[in-house]
Tab-separated table of C-alpha atoms in Angstrom:
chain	number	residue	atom	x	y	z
A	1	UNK	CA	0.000	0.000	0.000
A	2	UNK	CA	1.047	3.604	-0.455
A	3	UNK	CA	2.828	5.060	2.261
A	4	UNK	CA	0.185	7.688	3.042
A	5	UNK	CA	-2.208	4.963	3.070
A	6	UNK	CA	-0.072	2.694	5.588
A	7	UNK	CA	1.005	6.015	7.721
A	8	UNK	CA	-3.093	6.324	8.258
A	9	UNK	CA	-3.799	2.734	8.821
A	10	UNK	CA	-0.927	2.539	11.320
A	11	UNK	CA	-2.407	5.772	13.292
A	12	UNK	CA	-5.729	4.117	13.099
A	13	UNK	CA	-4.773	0.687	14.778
A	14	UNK	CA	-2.846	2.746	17.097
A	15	UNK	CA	-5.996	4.562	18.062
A	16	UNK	CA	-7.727	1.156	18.889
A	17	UNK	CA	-5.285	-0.348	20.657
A	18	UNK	CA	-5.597	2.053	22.981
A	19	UNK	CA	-9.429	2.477	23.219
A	20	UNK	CA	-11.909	0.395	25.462
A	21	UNK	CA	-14.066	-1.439	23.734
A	22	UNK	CA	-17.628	-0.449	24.528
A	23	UNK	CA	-19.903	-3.009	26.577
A	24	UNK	CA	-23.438	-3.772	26.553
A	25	UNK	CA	-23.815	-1.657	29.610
A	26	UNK	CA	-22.147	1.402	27.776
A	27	UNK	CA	-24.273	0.582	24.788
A	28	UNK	CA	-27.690	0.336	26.608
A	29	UNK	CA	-27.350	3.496	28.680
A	30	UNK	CA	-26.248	5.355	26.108
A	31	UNK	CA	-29.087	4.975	23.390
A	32	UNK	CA	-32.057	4.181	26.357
A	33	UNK	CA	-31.992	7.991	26.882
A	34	UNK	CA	-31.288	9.052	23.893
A	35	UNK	CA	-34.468	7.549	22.650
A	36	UNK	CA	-36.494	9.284	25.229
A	37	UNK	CA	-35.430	12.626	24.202
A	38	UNK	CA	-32.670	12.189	27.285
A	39	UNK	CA	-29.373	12.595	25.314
A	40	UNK	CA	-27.588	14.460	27.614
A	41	UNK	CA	-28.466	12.337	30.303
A	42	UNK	CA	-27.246	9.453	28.011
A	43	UNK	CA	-24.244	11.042	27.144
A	44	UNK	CA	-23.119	12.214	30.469
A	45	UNK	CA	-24.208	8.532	31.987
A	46	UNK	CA	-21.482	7.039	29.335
A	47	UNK	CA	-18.941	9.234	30.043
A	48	UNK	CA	-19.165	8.239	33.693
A	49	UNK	CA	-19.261	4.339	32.766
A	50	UNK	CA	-16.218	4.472	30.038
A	51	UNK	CA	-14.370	6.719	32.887
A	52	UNK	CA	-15.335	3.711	35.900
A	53	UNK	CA	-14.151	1.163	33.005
A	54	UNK	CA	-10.849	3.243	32.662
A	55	UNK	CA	-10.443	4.412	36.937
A	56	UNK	CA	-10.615	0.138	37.175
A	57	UNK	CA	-9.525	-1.366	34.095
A	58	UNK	CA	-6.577	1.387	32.591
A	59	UNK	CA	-6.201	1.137	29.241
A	60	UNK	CA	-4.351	-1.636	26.981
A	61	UNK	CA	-1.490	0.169	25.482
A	62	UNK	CA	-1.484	2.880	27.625
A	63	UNK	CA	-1.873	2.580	31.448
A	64	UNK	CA	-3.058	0.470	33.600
A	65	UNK	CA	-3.827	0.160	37.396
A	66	UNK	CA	-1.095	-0.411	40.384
A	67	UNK	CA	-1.339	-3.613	42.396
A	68	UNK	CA	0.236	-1.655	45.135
A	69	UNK	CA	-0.239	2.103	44.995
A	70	UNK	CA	3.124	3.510	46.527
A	71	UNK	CA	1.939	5.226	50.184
A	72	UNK	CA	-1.091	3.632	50.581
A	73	UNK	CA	0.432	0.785	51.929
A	74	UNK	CA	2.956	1.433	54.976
A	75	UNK	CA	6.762	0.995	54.129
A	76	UNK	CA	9.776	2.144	55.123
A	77	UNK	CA	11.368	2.726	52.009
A	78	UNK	CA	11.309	5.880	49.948
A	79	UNK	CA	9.805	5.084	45.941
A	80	UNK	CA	11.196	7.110	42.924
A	81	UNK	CA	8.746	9.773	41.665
A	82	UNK	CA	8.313	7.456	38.255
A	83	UNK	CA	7.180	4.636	40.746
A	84	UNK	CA	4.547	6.823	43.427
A	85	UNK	CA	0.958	6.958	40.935
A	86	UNK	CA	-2.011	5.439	40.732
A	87	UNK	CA	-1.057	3.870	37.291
A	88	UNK	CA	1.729	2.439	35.173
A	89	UNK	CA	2.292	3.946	31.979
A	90	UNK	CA	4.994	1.581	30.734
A	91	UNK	CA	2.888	0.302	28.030
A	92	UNK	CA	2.419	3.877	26.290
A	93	UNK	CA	6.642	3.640	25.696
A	94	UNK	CA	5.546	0.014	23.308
A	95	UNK	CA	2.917	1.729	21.796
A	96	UNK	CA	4.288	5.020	21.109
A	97	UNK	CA	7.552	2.920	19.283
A	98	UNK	CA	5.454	0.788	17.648
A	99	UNK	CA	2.801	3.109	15.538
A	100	UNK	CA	5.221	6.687	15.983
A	101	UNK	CA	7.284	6.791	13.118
A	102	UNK	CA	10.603	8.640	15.054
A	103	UNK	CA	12.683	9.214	12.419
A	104	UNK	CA	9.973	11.085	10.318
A	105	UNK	CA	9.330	13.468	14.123
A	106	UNK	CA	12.990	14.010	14.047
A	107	UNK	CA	13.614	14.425	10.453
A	108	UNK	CA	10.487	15.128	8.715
A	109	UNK	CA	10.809	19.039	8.318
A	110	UNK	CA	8.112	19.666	10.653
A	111	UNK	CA	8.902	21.349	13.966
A	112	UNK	CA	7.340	19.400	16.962
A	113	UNK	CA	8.037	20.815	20.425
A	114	UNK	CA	6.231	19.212	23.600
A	115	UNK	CA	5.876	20.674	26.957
A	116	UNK	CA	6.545	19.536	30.483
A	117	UNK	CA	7.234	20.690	34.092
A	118	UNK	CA	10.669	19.679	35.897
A	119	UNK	CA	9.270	17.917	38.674
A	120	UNK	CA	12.225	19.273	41.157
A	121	UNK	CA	12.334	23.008	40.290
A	122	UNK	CA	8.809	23.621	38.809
A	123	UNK	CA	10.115	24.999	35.333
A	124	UNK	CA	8.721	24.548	32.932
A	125	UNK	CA	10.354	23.031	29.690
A	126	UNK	CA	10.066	22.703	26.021
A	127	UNK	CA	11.624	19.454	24.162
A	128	UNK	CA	12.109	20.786	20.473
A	129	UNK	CA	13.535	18.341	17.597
A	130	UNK	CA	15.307	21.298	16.400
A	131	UNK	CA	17.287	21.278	19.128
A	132	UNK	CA	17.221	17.472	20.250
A	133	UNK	CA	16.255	13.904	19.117
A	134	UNK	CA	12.994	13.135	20.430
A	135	UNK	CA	11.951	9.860	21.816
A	136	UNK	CA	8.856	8.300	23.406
A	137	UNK	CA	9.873	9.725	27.306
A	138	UNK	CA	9.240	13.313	25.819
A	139	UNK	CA	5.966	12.022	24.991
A	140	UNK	CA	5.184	10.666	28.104
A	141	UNK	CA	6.185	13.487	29.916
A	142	UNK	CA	3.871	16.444	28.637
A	143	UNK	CA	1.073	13.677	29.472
A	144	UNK	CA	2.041	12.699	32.830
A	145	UNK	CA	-0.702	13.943	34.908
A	146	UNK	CA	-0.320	13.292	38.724
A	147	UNK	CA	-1.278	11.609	40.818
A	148	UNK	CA	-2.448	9.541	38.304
A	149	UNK	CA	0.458	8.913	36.153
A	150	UNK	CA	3.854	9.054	37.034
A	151	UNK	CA	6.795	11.344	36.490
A	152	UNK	CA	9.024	10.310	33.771
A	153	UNK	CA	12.648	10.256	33.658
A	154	UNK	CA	14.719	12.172	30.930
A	155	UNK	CA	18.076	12.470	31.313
A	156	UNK	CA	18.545	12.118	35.242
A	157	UNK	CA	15.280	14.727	35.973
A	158	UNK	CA	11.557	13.611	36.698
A	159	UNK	CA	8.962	15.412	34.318
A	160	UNK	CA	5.204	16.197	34.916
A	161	UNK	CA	2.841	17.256	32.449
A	162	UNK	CA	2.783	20.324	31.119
A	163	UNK	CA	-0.363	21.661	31.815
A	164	UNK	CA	0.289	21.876	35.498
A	165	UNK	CA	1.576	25.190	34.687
A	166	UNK	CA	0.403	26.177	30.842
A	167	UNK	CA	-1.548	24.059	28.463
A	168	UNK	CA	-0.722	25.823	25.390
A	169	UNK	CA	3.038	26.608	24.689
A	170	UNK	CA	1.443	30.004	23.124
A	171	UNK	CA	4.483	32.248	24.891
A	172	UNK	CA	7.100	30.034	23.979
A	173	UNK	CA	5.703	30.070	20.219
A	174	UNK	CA	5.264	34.129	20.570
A	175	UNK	CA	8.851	34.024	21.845
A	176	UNK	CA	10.284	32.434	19.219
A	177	UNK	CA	8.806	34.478	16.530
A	178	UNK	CA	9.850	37.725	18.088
A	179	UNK	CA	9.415	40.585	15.518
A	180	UNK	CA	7.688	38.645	12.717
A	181	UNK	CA	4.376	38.487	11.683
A	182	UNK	CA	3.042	35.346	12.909
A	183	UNK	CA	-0.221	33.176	12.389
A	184	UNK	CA	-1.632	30.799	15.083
A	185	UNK	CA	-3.741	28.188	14.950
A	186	UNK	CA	-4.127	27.061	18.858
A	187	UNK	CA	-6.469	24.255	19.358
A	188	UNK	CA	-8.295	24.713	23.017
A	189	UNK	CA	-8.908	20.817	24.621
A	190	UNK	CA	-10.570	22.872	27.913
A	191	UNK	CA	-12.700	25.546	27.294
A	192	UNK	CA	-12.565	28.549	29.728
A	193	UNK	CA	-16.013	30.244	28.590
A	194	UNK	CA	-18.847	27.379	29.867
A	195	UNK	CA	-21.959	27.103	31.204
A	196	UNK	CA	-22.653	27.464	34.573
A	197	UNK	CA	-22.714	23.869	36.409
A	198	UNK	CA	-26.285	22.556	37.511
A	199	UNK	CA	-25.469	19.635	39.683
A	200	UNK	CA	-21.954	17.589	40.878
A	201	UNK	CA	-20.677	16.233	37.367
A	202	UNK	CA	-21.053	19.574	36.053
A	203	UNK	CA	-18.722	21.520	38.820
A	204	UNK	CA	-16.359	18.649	38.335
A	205	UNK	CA	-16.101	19.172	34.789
A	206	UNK	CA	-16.427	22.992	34.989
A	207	UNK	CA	-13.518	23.048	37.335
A	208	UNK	CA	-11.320	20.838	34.504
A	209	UNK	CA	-12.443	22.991	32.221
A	210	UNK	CA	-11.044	25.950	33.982
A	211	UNK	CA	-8.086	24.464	35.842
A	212	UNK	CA	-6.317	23.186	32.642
A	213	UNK	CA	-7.734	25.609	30.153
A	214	UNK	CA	-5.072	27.631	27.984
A	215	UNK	CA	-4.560	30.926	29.365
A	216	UNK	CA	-5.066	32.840	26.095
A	217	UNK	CA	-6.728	36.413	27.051
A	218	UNK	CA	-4.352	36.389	29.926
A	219	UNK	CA	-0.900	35.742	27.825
A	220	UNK	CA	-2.714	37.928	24.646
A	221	UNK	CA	-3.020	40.507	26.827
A	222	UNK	CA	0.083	40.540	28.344
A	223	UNK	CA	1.287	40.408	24.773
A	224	UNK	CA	-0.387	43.203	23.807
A	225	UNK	CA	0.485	45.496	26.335
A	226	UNK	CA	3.952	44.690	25.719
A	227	UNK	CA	3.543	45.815	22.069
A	228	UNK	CA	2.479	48.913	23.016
A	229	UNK	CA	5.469	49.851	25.223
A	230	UNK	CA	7.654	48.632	22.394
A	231	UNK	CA	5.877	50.998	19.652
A	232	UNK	CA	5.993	53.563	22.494
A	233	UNK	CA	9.723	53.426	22.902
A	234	UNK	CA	10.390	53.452	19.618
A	235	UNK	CA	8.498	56.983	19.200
A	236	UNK	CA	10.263	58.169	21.773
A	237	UNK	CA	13.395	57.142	20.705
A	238	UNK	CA	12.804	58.744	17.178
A	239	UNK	CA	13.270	62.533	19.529
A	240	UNK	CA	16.542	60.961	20.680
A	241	UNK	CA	19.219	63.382	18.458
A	242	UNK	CA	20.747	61.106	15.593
A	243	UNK	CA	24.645	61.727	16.571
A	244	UNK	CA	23.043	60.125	19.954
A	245	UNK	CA	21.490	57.197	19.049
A	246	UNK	CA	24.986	55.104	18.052
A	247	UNK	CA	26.962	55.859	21.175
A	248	UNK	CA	23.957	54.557	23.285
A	249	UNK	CA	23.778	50.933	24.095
A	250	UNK	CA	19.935	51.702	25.421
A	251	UNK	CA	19.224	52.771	21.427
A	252	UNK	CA	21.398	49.867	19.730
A	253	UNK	CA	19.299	47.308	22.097
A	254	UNK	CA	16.373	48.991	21.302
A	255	UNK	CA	16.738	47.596	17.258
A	256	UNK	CA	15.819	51.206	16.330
A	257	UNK	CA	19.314	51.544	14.872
């Protein structure tokens, strides 16, 4: 076959070998209340039962649960941050190398960059395959969520995901394209406009939604603003005498001159 047409088959069987397969009990209360005119109550009852299935079962090729969850049972010896989680995710490292295609991340052309939080100083990091070779642990890192997954080692330092501190590497991509007109397409996973929450399910998944939501208007803003000073400055440095300007290190940093 066609190497598009393998790349998308490969992504495909990747997809389901991570997915639970739905039940009859997913099935049934899915479509009962849909066919009353209920289909939010359907929908929101097969969330819950595909997220029990998950919470008990993990999923194949990507986590699954701890027979002994480090700290809830007493012992005297101290576990590595990649070992204290609800979950192993030593199975997502098989899956990512068998249906990622490496080589074509490193070498394709295409920037990728993936972020994550050092565990031990609470920076957070960008792993960019113009600057390094990337392999599955970067991966794993911007997704390891605690408490449920565990910190990932990369290069002697334990690595949390991302989104414990920004879910959308929108100032790193503004950073990098200082100066130059630039074109975004962000894609937000948790919106932070919702409805207001009507009973328990909805504050839990209103607080997701604003807990790990990208922080857009805040870092446009802050953007913004900083534009402004910036086109300020450079007005007033256009009063600064010309003979002036070179002999200041203030003007040469400015990039007026």
């Amino acid at each position: 076959m066609p190497p598009s047409t393998a790349w998308r088959h490969c992504a495909i069987s990747g997809i389901r070998s991570i997915c639970q397969p739905a039940d009859l009990i997913g099935h049934v209360g899915a479509f009962v209340p849909a066919a009353f005119g209920f289909a939010n109550l359907g929908r929101k009852f097969s969330s819950m039962w595909a997220a029990a299935r998950a919470l008990t079962e993990g999923q194949k090729g990507f986590f699954s649960p701890r027979v002994q969850v480090p700290g809830l049972v007493p012992s005297t010896k101290s576990k590595r941050p990649s070992e204290v989680s609800y979950y192993d995710t030593s199975a997502l490292r098989s899956t990512l190398l068998q249906f990622a295609d490496f080589d074509r991340i490193n070498d394709g052309g295409m920037r990728v960059s993936v972020g994550a939080v050092n565990v031990r100083t609470g920076n957070l990091v960008y792993f960019d395959n113009t600057k390094m070779r990337l392999r599955p642990e970067h991966f794993m890192a911007s997704g390891a969520l605690p408490p449920g997954f565990p910190a990932v080692e990369i290069d002697g330092e334990f690595y949390w995901d991302g989104g414990l501190v920004s879910n959308t590497p929108l100032t790193e991509i503004i950073r990098e394209s200082q100066h130059k007109d630039t074109l975004v397409f962000q894609l937000d996973l948790w919106s932070a406009r919702g409805t207001l929450p009507g009973d328990f399910l909805d504050v839990s998944e209103r607080t997701k939604d604003i807990q790990y939501s990208s922080r857009t208007r805040a870092i446009t803003d802050f953007v913004s603003h900083n534009q402004k000073h910036a086109r300020l400055i450079k007005e007033l440095l256009e009063h600064v005498p010309e003979k002036s300007r070179g002999h200041s290190p203030l003007v040469r940093a400015s990039g007026v001159v």
